[in-house]
């Protein structure tokens, strides 16, 4: 009798809400043992319990992707698993929407730290395990903000361009190894926290982002694309998928019914 193949492991960062949580749910349903990471312990533990109750596999691990020592310790702990096949670098986000003339450098720094250095930290730490799996995937959640700018967006746009460049460069550098690099670049996605965090808890400003837009994308739409991309046969590399709602023609051209 041959042994059953080990369940593939998928690590998802920033999985406490939104796209990260939806991705954890969908990858678990697709057969991955998901390792759910984020800073908020209660949220990721509740999500892991929900996924487990649904008959799938999940483990929660508190992690701040900007803390390199914590990331290294997390990666070392993953050696309990036989192999790590997928890393979804989802942790990140936007802070502020001020023009360049008045933007807060602290917001810019924090966005670079989470969106770029956070992705760098986790990718560097897990690349050996992903390579050792013989069939690894590094997925970077960038944004349409990584592919064009808009007024008031420069700090976030600069950080997401950084995430895009990280993905594109890594793909060049590791070609020939058994690891592919996928970039998913969503446009307007309405999640419970993205815009509220951006506007420092101001729900009125956050609501304006989606005002009159019939159907912004949902976290589930993006999780669906992520799950599709990572479940393609391993020789197929979806380099980049740029996804917008039908009502959004560009970063700044949005149809609103007001
Ligand atoms: C989210 C897209 O338009 O808020 O990554 O920059 S946008």
Coordinates of C-alpha atoms and ligand atoms in Angstrom, one line a residue:
X1 CA 0.0 0.0 0.0
X2 CA 1.4 3.4 -0.9
X3 CA 1.2 6.2 1.7
X4 CA -1.3 9.0 1.1
X5 CA 0.4 12.1 -0.2
X6 CA 1.0 14.7 2.6
X7 CA -1.5 17.6 2.6
X8 CA 0.1 20.6 1.0
X9 CA 0.7 23.6 3.3
X10 CA -0.3 27.1 2.3
X11 CA 0.8 30.1 4.5
X12 CA -1.4 33.1 4.3
X13 CA -0.3 36.4 5.9
X14 CA -2.7 39.2 7.0
X15 CA -5.4 36.5 7.3
X16 CA -7.4 38.1 10.1
X17 CA -10.0 39.7 7.7
X18 CA -10.8 40.6 4.1
X19 CA -8.9 39.0 1.2
X20 CA -6.6 37.1 3.6
X21 CA -9.4 35.5 5.5
X22 CA -11.4 34.7 2.3
X23 CA -8.2 33.2 0.8
X24 CA -7.6 31.0 3.8
X25 CA -11.1 29.7 3.6
X26 CA -11.0 29.0 -0.1
X27 CA -7.5 27.4 0.0
X28 CA -8.6 25.1 2.9
X29 CA -11.6 24.1 0.9
X30 CA -9.3 23.4 -2.1
X31 CA -7.4 20.9 0.1
X32 CA -4.6 22.9 1.6
X33 CA -3.7 22.9 5.3
X34 CA -3.7 26.6 5.7
X35 CA -1.4 28.3 8.2
X36 CA -3.2 31.5 9.0
X37 CA -1.1 34.4 10.2
X38 CA -1.8 37.9 11.4
X39 CA -1.3 40.1 14.4
X40 CA -4.7 39.6 15.9
X41 CA -4.8 36.3 17.8
X42 CA -8.5 36.2 18.5
X43 CA -9.4 36.7 14.9
X44 CA -7.1 34.1 13.4
X45 CA -7.9 31.5 16.1
X46 CA -11.6 32.0 15.4
X47 CA -11.0 31.6 11.7
X48 CA -8.9 28.4 12.2
X49 CA -11.7 27.0 14.4
X50 CA -14.3 27.8 11.7
X51 CA -12.2 26.2 9.0
X52 CA -11.6 23.1 11.1
X53 CA -15.3 22.8 12.0
X54 CA -16.0 22.8 8.3
X55 CA -13.9 19.7 8.0
X56 CA -10.7 21.3 6.6
X57 CA -7.3 21.9 8.1
X58 CA -6.0 25.2 9.6
X59 CA -3.4 26.3 12.1
X60 CA -3.3 29.9 13.5
X61 CA 0.0 31.6 14.2
X62 CA 0.3 35.2 15.5
X63 CA 2.8 37.1 13.2
X64 CA 3.8 40.7 12.5
X65 CA 5.4 40.4 9.1
X66 CA 7.5 43.5 9.8
X67 CA 9.2 41.8 12.7
X68 CA 12.1 39.9 11.1
X69 CA 13.0 37.9 14.2
X70 CA 9.4 36.8 14.6
X71 CA 9.2 35.9 11.0
X72 CA 12.4 33.8 11.2
X73 CA 11.1 32.0 14.3
X74 CA 7.8 31.3 12.5
X75 CA 9.7 29.9 9.5
X76 CA 11.8 27.7 11.8
X77 CA 8.6 26.4 13.5
X78 CA 7.2 25.3 10.1
X79 CA 9.8 22.6 9.9
X80 CA 7.2 20.5 11.8
X81 CA 5.4 20.3 8.5
X82 CA 6.9 18.0 5.8
X83 CA 6.8 20.8 3.2
X84 CA 5.5 24.3 2.5
X85 CA 4.0 24.6 -1.0
X86 CA 2.3 28.0 -1.1
X87 CA 3.0 31.4 0.4
X88 CA 0.3 34.1 0.0
X89 CA 1.8 37.5 0.9
X90 CA -1.4 39.3 1.6
X91 CA -0.4 41.4 4.7
X92 CA -0.3 45.1 3.8
X93 CA -2.6 48.0 3.3
X94 CA -3.0 51.8 2.8
X95 CA -2.7 54.6 5.2
X96 CA -3.9 58.1 4.2
X97 CA -4.9 59.6 0.9
X98 CA -3.1 62.9 1.1
X99 CA -1.4 64.7 -1.8
X100 CA 2.4 64.5 -2.0
X101 CA 2.6 68.1 -0.7
X102 CA 1.1 67.2 2.6
X103 CA 1.4 63.4 3.0
X104 CA 2.7 62.1 6.4
X105 CA 6.2 60.5 6.0
X106 CA 5.3 58.2 8.9
X107 CA 2.4 56.8 6.9
X108 CA 4.7 56.3 3.8
X109 CA 7.3 54.5 6.0
X110 CA 4.7 52.2 7.5
X111 CA 3.2 51.3 4.1
X112 CA 6.7 50.5 2.8
X113 CA 7.4 48.4 5.9
X114 CA 4.2 46.3 5.6
X115 CA 3.7 46.1 1.9
X116 CA 7.3 45.7 0.8
X117 CA 9.6 44.7 3.7
X118 CA 6.9 42.5 5.2
X119 CA 6.6 40.6 1.9
X120 CA 10.4 40.5 1.7
X121 CA 10.8 39.1 5.2
X122 CA 8.3 36.3 4.8
X123 CA 9.4 35.4 1.3
X124 CA 13.1 35.3 2.3
X125 CA 12.3 33.2 5.3
X126 CA 10.1 30.7 3.5
X127 CA 11.9 30.4 0.2
X128 CA 14.2 27.5 1.3
X129 CA 11.1 25.5 2.4
X130 CA 9.2 26.4 -0.8
X131 CA 12.1 25.3 -2.9
X132 CA 12.6 22.1 -0.9
X133 CA 8.9 21.2 -1.5
X134 CA 9.9 20.7 -5.1
X135 CA 6.8 22.6 -6.2
X136 CA 6.4 26.0 -4.5
X137 CA 4.4 29.1 -5.2
X138 CA 5.2 32.6 -3.9
X139 CA 2.1 34.8 -4.4
X140 CA 2.3 38.6 -4.0
X141 CA -0.9 40.5 -3.4
X142 CA -0.1 43.9 -5.0
X143 CA -2.8 46.2 -6.3
X144 CA -3.7 48.1 -9.4
X145 CA -1.9 50.8 -7.4
X146 CA 1.2 48.8 -8.2
X147 CA 0.6 49.5 -11.9
X148 CA -0.4 53.2 -12.1
X149 CA -0.8 56.2 -9.9
X150 CA -3.7 58.4 -8.8
X151 CA -4.1 61.7 -7.0
X152 CA -3.8 61.3 -3.3
X153 CA -2.4 57.8 -3.6
X154 CA 1.3 58.3 -4.0
X155 CA 2.4 56.7 -0.6
X156 CA 0.4 53.6 -1.2
X157 CA 1.2 53.6 -5.0
X158 CA 4.9 53.8 -4.3
X159 CA 4.7 50.9 -1.8
X160 CA 2.6 48.7 -4.1
X161 CA 5.0 49.5 -7.0
X162 CA 7.7 48.1 -4.6
X163 CA 5.7 44.9 -4.1
X164 CA 5.2 44.5 -7.8
X165 CA 9.0 45.0 -8.5
X166 CA 9.8 42.5 -5.7
X167 CA 7.6 39.9 -7.5
X168 CA 8.9 40.6 -10.9
X169 CA 12.5 40.6 -9.9
X170 CA 12.2 37.4 -7.8
X171 CA 10.7 35.6 -10.8
X172 CA 13.7 36.5 -12.9
X173 CA 16.2 35.5 -10.2
X174 CA 14.7 32.1 -9.3
X175 CA 13.8 30.8 -12.7
X176 CA 15.0 27.3 -13.0
X177 CA 14.1 26.5 -9.4
X178 CA 10.8 24.7 -8.6
X179 CA 9.1 27.9 -7.4
X180 CA 6.8 30.1 -9.4
X181 CA 6.0 33.7 -8.6
X182 CA 2.4 35.0 -9.0
X183 CA 1.2 38.5 -8.7
X184 CA -2.4 39.3 -8.1
X185 CA -3.3 43.0 -8.5
X186 CA -6.8 43.9 -7.4
X187 CA -8.5 47.2 -8.0
X188 CA -11.5 48.4 -6.0
X189 CA -12.4 45.7 -3.5
X190 CA -14.9 46.5 -0.7
X191 CA -13.7 44.8 2.5
X192 CA -14.6 45.5 6.0
X193 CA -11.4 47.2 6.9
X194 CA -9.3 48.4 3.9
X195 CA -10.8 51.9 3.5
X196 CA -11.6 52.3 7.2
X197 CA -7.9 51.7 8.1
X198 CA -6.8 54.0 5.3
X199 CA -8.8 56.8 6.8
X200 CA -7.9 56.1 10.4
X201 CA -11.4 54.8 11.4
X202 CA -13.4 57.5 9.6
X203 CA -16.2 55.4 8.3
X204 CA -17.8 58.3 6.4
X205 CA -14.7 58.9 4.3
X206 CA -14.3 55.1 3.9
X207 CA -17.9 54.8 2.6
X208 CA -17.2 57.5 0.0
X209 CA -14.6 55.3 -1.7
X210 CA -17.4 53.0 -2.8
X211 CA -20.2 55.5 -3.1
X212 CA -22.5 54.8 -6.1
X213 CA -20.4 51.9 -7.3
X214 CA -22.9 49.2 -8.1
X215 CA -20.7 46.2 -7.4
X216 CA -17.2 46.7 -6.1
X217 CA -15.2 43.4 -6.0
X218 CA -15.4 41.4 -2.9
X219 CA -12.7 39.6 -0.9
X220 CA -14.2 36.3 -2.2
X221 CA -13.7 37.4 -5.8
X222 CA -10.0 37.9 -5.2
X223 CA -9.7 34.8 -3.1
X224 CA -11.3 32.9 -6.0
X225 CA -8.6 34.3 -8.4
X226 CA -5.8 33.4 -6.0
X227 CA -7.1 29.9 -5.5
X228 CA -7.4 29.4 -9.3
X229 CA -3.9 30.7 -9.9
X230 CA -2.2 28.6 -7.2
X231 CA -4.1 25.4 -8.2
X232 CA -3.0 25.5 -11.9
X233 CA -0.6 22.7 -12.8
X234 CA 2.9 23.6 -11.5
X235 CA 4.4 24.3 -14.9
X236 CA 1.8 27.1 -15.4
X237 CA 2.9 30.5 -14.0
X238 CA 0.2 33.2 -13.9
X239 CA 2.7 36.0 -13.8
X240 CA 0.2 38.8 -13.2
X241 CA -3.5 39.1 -12.9
X242 CA -5.0 42.6 -12.8
X243 CA -8.6 42.5 -11.6
X244 CA -11.1 45.4 -11.4
X245 CA -14.8 45.6 -11.0
X246 CA -16.7 46.3 -14.3
X247 CA -17.5 49.8 -13.0
X248 CA -13.8 50.7 -12.8
X249 CA -12.0 51.4 -16.0
X250 CA -8.8 52.7 -14.4
X251 CA -7.5 53.7 -11.0
X252 CA -9.3 57.0 -11.3
X253 CA -12.1 56.3 -13.8
X254 CA -15.0 54.8 -11.8
X255 CA -18.6 54.8 -12.8
X256 CA -20.8 55.9 -9.9
X257 CA -24.6 56.0 -9.9
X258 CA -25.2 58.9 -7.5
Ligands
LIG1 C1 -6.6 48.9 -3.6 C2 -6.8 49.7 -4.9 O1 -7.6 52.0 -5.7 O2 -7.5 51.8 -3.3 O3 -5.4 48.2 -3.6 O4 -5.5 51.9 -4.6 S1 -6.8 51.4 -4.6

